[in-house]
Structures are given as structure tokens and as C-alpha cells.
Short mmCIF file of C-alpha atoms in Angstrom, two decimals:
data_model
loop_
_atom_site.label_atom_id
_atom_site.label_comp_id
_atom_site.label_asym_id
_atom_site.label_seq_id
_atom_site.Cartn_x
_atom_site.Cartn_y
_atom_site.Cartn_z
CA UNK A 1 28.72 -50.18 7.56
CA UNK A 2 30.78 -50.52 4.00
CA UNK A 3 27.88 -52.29 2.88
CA UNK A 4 25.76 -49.09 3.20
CA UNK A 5 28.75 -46.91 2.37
CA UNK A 6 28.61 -48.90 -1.54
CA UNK A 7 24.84 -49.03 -2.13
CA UNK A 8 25.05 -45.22 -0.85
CA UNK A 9 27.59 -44.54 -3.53
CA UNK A 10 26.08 -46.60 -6.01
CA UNK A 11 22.75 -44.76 -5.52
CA UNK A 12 25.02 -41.79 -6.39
CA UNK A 13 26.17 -43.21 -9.43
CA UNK A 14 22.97 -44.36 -10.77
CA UNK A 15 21.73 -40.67 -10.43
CA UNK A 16 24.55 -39.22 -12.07
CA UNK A 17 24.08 -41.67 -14.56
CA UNK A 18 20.66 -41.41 -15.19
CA UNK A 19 21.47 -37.16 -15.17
CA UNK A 20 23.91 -37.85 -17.66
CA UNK A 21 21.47 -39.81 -20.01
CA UNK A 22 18.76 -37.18 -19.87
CA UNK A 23 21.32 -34.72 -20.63
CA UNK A 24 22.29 -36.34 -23.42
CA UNK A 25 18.58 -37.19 -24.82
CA UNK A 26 18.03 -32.91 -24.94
CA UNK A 27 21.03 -32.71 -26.26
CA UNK A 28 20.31 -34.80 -29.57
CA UNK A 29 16.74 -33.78 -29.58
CA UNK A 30 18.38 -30.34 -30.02
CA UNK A 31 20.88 -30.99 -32.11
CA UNK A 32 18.75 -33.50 -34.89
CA UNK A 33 16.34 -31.17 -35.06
CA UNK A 34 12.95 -32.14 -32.98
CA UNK A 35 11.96 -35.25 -31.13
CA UNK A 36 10.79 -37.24 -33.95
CA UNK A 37 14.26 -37.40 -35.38
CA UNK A 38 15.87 -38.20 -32.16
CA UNK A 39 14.02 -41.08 -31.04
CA UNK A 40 13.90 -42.74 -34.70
CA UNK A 41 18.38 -42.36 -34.42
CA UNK A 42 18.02 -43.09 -30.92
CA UNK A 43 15.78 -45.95 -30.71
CA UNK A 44 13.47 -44.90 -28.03
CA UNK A 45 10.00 -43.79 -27.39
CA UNK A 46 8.75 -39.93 -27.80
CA UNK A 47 7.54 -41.09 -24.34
CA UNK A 48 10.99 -42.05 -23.27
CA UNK A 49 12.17 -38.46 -25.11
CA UNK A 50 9.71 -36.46 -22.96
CA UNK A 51 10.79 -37.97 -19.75
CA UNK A 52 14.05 -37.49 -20.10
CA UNK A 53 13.35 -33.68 -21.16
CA UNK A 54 11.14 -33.29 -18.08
CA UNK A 55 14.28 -34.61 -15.95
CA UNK A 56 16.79 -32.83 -17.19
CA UNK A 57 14.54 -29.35 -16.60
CA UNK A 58 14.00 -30.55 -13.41
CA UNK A 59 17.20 -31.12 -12.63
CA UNK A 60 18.60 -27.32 -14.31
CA UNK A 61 15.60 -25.38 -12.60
CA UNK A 62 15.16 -26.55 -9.04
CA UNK A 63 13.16 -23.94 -7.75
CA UNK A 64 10.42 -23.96 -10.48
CA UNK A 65 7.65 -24.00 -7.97
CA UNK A 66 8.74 -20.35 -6.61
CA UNK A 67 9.81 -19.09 -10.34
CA UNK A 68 6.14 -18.71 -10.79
CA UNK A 69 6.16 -15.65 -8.50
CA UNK A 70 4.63 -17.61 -5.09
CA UNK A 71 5.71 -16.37 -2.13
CA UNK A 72 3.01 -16.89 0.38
CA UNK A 73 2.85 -14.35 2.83
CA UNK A 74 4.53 -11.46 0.61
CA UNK A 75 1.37 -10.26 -1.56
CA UNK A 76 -0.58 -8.79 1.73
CA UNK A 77 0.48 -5.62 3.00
#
């Protein structure tokens, strides 16, 4: 059971990790100005850049499937 109890928490950790990485990935593109810039200082891919973008949205808008206004059942009336 602790052995399950520490891979669950590790799980946890490499999430909040990985979170904390894409967070930080916008945060330079923003800050240096465009991806270009950020990958040359950062010494990854645009590739790499883009995934970590696509993340971190993911991860600050949850509920991007329904922000684009579908609600099955509502539109009939």
C-alpha cells in the first residue's frame, strides 16, 4: 500500500512539475518577445514551445469544449 501511496504522489509531482514548466515556457515566450526568441535563450524546439503553450491553455481553460457555445439539447425549443 505505501508503495502505491509514493508512485501516486510522485505522479502528482511530475504533473505539477511538468505544469510548472509549461507555465514558465509562456511566460518567457511573453516576456522575450515571440517564440523565436524564447526557444533560441531557452534551448528548445518551437515544437517544444508550442506544446508547452497548448498545455498550459489547457490546463487555464478546462472547459474549452463548452466555451464554444455547445450545449446539446439547449438550441431546440
Amino acid at each position: 500500500m505505501a508503495a502505491l501511496e509514493a508512485y501516486d504522489k510522485a505522479l502528482e509531482q511530475t504533473a505539477l512539475a511538468q505544469a510548472n514548466l509549461s507555465r514558465s515556457v509562456v511566460e518567457a515566450v511573453n516576456v522575450l518577445g515571440g517564440i523565436a526568441m524564447a526557444t533560441g535563450l531557452l534551448g528548445i524546439t518551437a515544437k517544444e514551445a508550442r506544446a508547452h503553450m497548448a498545455a498550459h491553455e489547457a490546463t487555464a481553460n478546462p472547459q474549452s469544449d463548452t466555451a464554444a457555445g455547445e450545449n446539446p439539447g439547449t438550441d431546440e425549443s
